[in-house]
Short mmCIF file of C-alpha atoms in Angstrom, two decimals:
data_model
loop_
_atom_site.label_atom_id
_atom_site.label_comp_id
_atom_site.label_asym_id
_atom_site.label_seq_id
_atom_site.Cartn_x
_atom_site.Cartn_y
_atom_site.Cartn_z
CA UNK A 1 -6.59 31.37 73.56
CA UNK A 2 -5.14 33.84 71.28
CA UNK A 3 -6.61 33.10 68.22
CA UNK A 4 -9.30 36.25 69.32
CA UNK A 5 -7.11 38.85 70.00
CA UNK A 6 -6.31 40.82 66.95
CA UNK A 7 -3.59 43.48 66.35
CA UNK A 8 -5.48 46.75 66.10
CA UNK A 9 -5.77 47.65 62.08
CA UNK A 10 -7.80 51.34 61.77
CA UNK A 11 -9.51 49.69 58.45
CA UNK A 12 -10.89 47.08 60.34
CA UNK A 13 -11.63 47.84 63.95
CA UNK A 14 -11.84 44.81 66.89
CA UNK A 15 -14.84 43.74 67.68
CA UNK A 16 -15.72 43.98 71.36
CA UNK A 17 -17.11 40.68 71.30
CA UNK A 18 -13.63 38.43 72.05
CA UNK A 19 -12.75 41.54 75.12
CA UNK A 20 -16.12 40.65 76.75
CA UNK A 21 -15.41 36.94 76.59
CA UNK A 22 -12.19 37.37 78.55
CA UNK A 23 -13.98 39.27 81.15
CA UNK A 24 -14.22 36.33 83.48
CA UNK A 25 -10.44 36.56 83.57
CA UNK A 26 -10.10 39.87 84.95
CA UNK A 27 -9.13 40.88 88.25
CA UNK A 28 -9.46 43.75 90.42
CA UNK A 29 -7.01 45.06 92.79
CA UNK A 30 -9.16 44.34 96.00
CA UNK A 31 -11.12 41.98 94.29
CA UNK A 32 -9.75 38.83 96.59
CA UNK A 33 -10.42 41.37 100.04
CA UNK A 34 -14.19 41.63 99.83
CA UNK A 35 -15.05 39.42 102.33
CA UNK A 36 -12.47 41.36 104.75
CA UNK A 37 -14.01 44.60 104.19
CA UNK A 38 -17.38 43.18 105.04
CA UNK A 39 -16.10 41.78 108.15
CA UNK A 40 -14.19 45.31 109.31
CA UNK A 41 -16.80 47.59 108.40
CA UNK A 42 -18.16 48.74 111.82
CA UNK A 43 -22.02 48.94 111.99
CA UNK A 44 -23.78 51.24 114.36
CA UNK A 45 -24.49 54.83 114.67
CA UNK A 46 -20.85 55.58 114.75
CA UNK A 47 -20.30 53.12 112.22
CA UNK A 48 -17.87 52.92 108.80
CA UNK A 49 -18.45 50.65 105.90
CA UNK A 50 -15.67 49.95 103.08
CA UNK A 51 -16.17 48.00 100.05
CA UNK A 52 -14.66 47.79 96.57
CA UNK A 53 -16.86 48.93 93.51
CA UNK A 54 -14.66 47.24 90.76
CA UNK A 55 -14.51 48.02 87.01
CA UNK A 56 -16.05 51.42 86.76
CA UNK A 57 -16.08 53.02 83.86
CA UNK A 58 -13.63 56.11 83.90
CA UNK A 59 -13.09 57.90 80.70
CA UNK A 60 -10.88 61.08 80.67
CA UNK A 61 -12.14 63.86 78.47
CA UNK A 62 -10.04 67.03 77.75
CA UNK A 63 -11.30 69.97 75.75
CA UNK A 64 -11.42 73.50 75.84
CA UNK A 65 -14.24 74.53 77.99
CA UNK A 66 -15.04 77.51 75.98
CA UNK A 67 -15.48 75.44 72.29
CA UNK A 68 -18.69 74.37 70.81
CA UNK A 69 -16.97 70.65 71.32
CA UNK A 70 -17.28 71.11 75.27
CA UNK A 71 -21.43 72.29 75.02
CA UNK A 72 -21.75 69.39 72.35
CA UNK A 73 -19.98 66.82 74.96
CA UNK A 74 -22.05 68.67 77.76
CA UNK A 75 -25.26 67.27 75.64
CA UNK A 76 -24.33 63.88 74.84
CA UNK A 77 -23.74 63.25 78.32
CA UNK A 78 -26.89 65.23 79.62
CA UNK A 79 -25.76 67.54 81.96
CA UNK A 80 -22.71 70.54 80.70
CA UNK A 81 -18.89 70.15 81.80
CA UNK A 82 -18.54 71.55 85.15
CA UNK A 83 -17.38 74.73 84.92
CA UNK A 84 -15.89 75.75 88.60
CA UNK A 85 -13.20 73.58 90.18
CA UNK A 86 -14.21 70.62 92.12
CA UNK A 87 -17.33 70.10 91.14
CA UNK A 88 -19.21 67.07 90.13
CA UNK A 89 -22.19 66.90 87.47
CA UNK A 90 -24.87 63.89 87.53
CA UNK A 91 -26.53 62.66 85.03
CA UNK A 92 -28.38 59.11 84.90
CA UNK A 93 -25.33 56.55 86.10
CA UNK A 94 -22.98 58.96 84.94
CA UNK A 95 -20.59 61.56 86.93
CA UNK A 96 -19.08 64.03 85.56
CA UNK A 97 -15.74 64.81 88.04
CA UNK A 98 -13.73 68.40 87.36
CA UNK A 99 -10.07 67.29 87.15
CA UNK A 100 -8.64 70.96 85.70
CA UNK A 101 -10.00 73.46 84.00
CA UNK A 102 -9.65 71.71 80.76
CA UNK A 103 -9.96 68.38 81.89
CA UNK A 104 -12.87 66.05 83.12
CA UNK A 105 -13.07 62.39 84.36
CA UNK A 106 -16.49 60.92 83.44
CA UNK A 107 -17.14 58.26 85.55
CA UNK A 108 -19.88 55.72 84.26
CA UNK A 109 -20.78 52.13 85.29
CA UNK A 110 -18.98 48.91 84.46
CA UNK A 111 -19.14 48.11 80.90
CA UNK A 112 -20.06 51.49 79.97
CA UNK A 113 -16.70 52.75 78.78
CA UNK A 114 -16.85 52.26 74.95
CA UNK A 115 -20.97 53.48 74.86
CA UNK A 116 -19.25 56.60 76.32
CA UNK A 117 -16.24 56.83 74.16
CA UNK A 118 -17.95 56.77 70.77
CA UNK A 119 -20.99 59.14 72.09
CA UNK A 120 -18.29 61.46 72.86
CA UNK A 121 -15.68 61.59 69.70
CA UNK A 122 -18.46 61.80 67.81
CA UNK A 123 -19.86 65.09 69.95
CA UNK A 124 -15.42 66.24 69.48
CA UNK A 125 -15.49 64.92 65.87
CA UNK A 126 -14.49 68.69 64.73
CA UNK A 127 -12.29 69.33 66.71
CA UNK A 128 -8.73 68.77 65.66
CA UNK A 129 -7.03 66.60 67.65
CA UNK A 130 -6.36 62.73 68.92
CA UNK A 131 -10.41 62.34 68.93
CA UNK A 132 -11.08 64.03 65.45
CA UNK A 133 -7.92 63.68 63.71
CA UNK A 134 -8.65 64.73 59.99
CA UNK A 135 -11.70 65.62 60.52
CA UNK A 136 -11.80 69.49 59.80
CA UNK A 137 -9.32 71.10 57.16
CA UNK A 138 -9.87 74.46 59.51
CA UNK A 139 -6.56 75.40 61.13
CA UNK A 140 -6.61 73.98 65.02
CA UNK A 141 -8.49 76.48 67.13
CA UNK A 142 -8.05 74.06 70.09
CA UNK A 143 -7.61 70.23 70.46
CA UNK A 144 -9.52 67.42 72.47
CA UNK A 145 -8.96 64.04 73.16
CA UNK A 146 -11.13 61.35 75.06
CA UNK A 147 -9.55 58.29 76.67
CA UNK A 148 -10.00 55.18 77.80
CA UNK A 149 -8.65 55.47 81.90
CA UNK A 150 -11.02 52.60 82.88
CA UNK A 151 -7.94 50.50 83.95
CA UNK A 152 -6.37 53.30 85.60
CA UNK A 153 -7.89 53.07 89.01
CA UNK A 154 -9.86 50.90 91.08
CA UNK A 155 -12.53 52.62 93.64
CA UNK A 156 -13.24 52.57 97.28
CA UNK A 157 -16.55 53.48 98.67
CA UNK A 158 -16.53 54.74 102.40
CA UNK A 159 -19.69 55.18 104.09
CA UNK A 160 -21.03 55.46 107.35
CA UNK A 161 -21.67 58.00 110.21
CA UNK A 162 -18.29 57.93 110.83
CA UNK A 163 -16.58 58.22 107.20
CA UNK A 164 -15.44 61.96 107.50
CA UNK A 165 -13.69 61.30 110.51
CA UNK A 166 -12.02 57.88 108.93
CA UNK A 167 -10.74 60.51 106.00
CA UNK A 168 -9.47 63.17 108.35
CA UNK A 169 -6.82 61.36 109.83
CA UNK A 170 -5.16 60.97 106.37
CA UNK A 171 -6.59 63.76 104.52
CA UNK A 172 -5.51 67.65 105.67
CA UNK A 173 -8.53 69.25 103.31
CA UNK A 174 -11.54 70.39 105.51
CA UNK A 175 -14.07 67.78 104.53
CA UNK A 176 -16.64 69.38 107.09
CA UNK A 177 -20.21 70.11 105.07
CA UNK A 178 -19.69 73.89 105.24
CA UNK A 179 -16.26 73.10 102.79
CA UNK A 180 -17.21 70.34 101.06
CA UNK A 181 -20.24 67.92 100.34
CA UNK A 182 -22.78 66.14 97.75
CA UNK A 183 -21.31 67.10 94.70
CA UNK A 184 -18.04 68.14 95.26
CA UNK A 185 -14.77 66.56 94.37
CA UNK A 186 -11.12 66.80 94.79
CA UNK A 187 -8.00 65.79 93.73
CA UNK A 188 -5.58 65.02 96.93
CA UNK A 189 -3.72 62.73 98.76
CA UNK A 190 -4.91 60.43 101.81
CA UNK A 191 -2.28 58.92 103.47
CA UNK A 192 0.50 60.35 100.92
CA UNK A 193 -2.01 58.49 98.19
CA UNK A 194 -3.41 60.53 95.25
CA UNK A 195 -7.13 60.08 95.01
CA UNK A 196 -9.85 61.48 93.39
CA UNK A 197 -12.20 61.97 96.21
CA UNK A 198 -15.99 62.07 94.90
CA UNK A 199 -18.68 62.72 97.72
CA UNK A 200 -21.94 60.56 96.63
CA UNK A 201 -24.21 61.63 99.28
CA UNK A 202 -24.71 63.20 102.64
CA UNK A 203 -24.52 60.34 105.24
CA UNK A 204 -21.22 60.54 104.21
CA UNK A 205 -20.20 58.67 101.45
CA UNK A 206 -17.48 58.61 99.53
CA UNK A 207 -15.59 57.62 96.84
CA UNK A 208 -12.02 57.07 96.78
CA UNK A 209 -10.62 56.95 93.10
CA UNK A 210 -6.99 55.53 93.62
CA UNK A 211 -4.56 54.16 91.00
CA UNK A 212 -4.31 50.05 91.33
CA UNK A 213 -0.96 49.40 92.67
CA UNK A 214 -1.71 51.95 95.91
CA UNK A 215 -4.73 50.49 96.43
CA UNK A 216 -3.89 47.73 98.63
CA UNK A 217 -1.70 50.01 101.07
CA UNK A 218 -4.60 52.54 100.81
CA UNK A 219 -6.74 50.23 101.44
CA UNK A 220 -4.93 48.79 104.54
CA UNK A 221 -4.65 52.31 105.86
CA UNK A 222 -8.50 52.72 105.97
CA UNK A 223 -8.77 49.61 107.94
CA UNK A 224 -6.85 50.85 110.36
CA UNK A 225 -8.04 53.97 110.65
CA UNK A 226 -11.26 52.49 110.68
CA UNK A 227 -10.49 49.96 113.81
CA UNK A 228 -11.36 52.70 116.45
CA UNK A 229 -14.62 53.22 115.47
CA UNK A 230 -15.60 49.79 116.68
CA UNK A 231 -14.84 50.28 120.26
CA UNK A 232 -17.58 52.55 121.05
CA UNK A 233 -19.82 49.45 119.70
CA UNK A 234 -18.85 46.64 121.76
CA UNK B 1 4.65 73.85 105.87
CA UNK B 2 3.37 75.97 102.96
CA UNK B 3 0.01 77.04 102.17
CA UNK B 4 0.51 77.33 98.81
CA UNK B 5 -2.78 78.80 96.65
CA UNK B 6 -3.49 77.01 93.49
CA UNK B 7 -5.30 79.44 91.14
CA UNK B 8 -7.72 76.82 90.31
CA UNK B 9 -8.11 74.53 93.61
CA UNK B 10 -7.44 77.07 96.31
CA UNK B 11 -5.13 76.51 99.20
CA UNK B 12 -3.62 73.04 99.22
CA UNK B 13 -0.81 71.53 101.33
CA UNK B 14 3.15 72.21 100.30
CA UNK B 15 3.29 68.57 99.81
CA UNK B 16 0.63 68.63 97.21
CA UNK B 17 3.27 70.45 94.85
CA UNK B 18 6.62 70.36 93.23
CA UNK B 19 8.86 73.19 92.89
CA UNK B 20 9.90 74.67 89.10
CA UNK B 21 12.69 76.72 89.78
CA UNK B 22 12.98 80.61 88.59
CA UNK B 23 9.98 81.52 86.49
CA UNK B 24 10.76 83.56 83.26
CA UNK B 25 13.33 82.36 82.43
CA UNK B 26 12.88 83.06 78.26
CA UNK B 27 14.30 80.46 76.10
CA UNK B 28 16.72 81.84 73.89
CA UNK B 29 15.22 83.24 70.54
CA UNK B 30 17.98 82.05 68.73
CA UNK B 31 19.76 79.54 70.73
CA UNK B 32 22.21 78.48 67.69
CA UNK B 33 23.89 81.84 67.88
CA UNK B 34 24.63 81.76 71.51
CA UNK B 35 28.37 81.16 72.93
CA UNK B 36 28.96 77.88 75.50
CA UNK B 37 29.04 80.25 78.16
CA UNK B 38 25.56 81.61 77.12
CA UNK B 39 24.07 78.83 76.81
CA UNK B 40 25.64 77.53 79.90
CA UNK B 41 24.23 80.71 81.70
CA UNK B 42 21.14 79.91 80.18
CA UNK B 43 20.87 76.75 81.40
CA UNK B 44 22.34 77.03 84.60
CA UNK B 45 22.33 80.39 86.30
CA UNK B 46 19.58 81.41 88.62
CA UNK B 47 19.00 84.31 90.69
CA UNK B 48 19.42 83.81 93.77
CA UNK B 49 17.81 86.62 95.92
CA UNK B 50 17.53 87.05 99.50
CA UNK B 51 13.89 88.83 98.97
CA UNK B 52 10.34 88.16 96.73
CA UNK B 53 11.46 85.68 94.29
CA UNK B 54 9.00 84.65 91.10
CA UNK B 55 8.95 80.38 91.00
CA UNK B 56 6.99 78.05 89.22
CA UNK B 57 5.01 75.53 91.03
CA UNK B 58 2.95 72.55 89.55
CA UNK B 59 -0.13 71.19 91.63
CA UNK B 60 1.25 67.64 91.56
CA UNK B 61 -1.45 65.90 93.44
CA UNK B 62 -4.41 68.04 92.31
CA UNK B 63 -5.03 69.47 89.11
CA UNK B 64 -1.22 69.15 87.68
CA UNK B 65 -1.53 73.00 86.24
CA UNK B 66 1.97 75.12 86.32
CA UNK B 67 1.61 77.98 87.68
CA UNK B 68 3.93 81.30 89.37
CA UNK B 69 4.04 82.59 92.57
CA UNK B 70 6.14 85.29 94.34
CA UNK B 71 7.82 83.90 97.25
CA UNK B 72 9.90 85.62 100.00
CA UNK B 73 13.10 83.65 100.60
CA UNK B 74 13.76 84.66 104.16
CA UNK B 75 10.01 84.37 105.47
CA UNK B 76 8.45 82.32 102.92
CA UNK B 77 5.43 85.23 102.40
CA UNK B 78 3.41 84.23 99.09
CA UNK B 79 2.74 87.69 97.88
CA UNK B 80 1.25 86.27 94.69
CA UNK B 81 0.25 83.46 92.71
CA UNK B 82 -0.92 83.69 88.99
CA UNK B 83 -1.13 81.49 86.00
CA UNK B 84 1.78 80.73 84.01
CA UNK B 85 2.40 82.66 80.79
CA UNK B 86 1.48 86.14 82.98
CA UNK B 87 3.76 88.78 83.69
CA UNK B 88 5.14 89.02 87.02
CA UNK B 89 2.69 91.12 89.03
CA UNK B 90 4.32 94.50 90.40
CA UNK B 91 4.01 95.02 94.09
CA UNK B 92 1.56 97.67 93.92
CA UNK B 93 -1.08 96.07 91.73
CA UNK B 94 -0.96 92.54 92.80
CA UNK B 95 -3.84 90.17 91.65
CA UNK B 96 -7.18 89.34 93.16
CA UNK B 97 -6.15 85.72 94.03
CA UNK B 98 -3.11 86.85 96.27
CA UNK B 99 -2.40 84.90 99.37
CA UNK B 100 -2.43 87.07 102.34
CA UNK B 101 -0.05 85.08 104.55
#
């Protein structure tokens, strides 16, 4: 079983191939509870749906906004860094989250990680830093660094009529169209959990970025917030 | 609770943040030089006003940036927040992001 797995040596890089052979063997947080969340999700016109969306690609990208690396990054991806806090850029599969005003979480689909990851060192290659390490004898102006966060979090998707008013009872920010919307993202807590909250589109949906090991209780919470929603149904 | 205004996300729950302690406090330029009880002072003592007092905050649960804001100890008024690194604002020219409590 081992035999594939190679200590990393910079001279000669891993292939990808033996990582994409093991990926029958990986397992997401919720991944067992998918049948549950079909069965709680409350249709209707008051409804609330839940569901996992497993293995997204999630690549954290930090770099001065103001460099000729940011614009270059802005390019390879399609669409430039969002500038003002909480905002989301889309472009193709690929969002674009504001996480600080450095600091950007490009979320992509499953499998897209390392496409992303080389596109973008190679946009930072001058800059100084963990993505362009020795690649400029110019003294550091700023640095930049793009990495791998893939494994970091799993994702919740919350739709439905009723989604905004599942959130509100664990989330103090006014989530209410004229605050917040299509577009928009923040970094807060639901339920004393820190998500990244993305909002996809206007029916609501959302998505809940959450860190694996609180995404169980998170999880459970939304369940049960989601419960009274079913009553008006019946 | 506080309503605490993060210079880049905007008003965010107290529970959002962590508290820094005293802001400017200066590192010692020569730290070698200084006595125990120096350095213990350094380390240690804190104002302690009963008043507007300057405190760093982090945005733990949002955009993890440090940043200073002028708190009043007795009625918890935010009279203002700016980014760390900035001198402390003086009363009469406070900045444009100042929390009107």
């Amino acid at each position: 079983m081992t035999a594939d797995v190679r200590v990393d040596d910079p001279a000669h890089p891993a292939p990808l191939a033996p990582l994409a052979r093991l990926a029958h063997l990986r397992r997401s947080p919720l991944g067992h509870r998918a049948e549950e969340f079909e069965a709680r999700s409350v249709p209707g016109p008051h409804g609330v749906r839940l569901r996992e969306v497993p293995y997204l690609a999630q690549l954290n990208l930090r770099v001065d906004p103001a460099s000729p690396a940011a614009a270059r990054a802005g390019r390879v991806l399609g669409t430039p860094l969002p500038a003002r806090a909480g905002r989301v850029a889309v472009t193709g599969g690929v969002r674009v989250l504001w996480l600080g005003p450095d600091e950007w979480l490009v979320v992509g689909p499953d499998g897209a990680a390392p496409a992303i990851e080389r596109s973008l060192r190679q946009a930072l290659d001058d800059e100084p830093g963990p993505a362009g390490a020795g690649a400029s004898a110019v003294p550091p102006a700023s640095v930049a660094s793009v990495v791998d966060v893939s494994a970091n979090r799993t994702t919740l998707e919350l739709s439905g009529p009723s989604a905004r008013s599942v959130l509100e009872q664990g989330c103090s920010l006014d989530l209410h169209p004229r605050a917040f919307g299509p577009g928009k993202c923040v970094q807060t807590t639901v339920s004393k959990v820190q998500v990244v909250l993305d909002q996809l589109d206007a029916e609501p949906s959302y998505r809940l970025l959450v860190r694996g090991s609180f995404a169980q209780y998170l999880a459970d919470w939304l369940l049960d917030a989601m419960e009274e929603y079913r009553r008006g149904d019946a | 609770m506080l309503l605490i205004a993060c210079p880049w996300c905007g008003e965010r729950d107290e529970t959002e943040f962590h508290y820094g302690g005293q802001a400017h406090v200066a590192y010692p330029a020569d730290p070698e030089a200084l006595t125990d009880v120096e350095w213990g002072a350094y380390l240690f003592v804190r104002d302690n006003p009963k008043g507007d007092f300057a405190e760093r905050w982090v945005h733990t649960a949002g955009c993890r940036r440090w940043f200073n804001v002028v708190r009043h100890t007795v009625t918890h008024d935010i009279s203002a927040v700016y980014p760390a690194g900035q001198p402390r604002p003086s009363q009469e020219s406070r900045p444009q992001n100042e929390v009107t409590a």
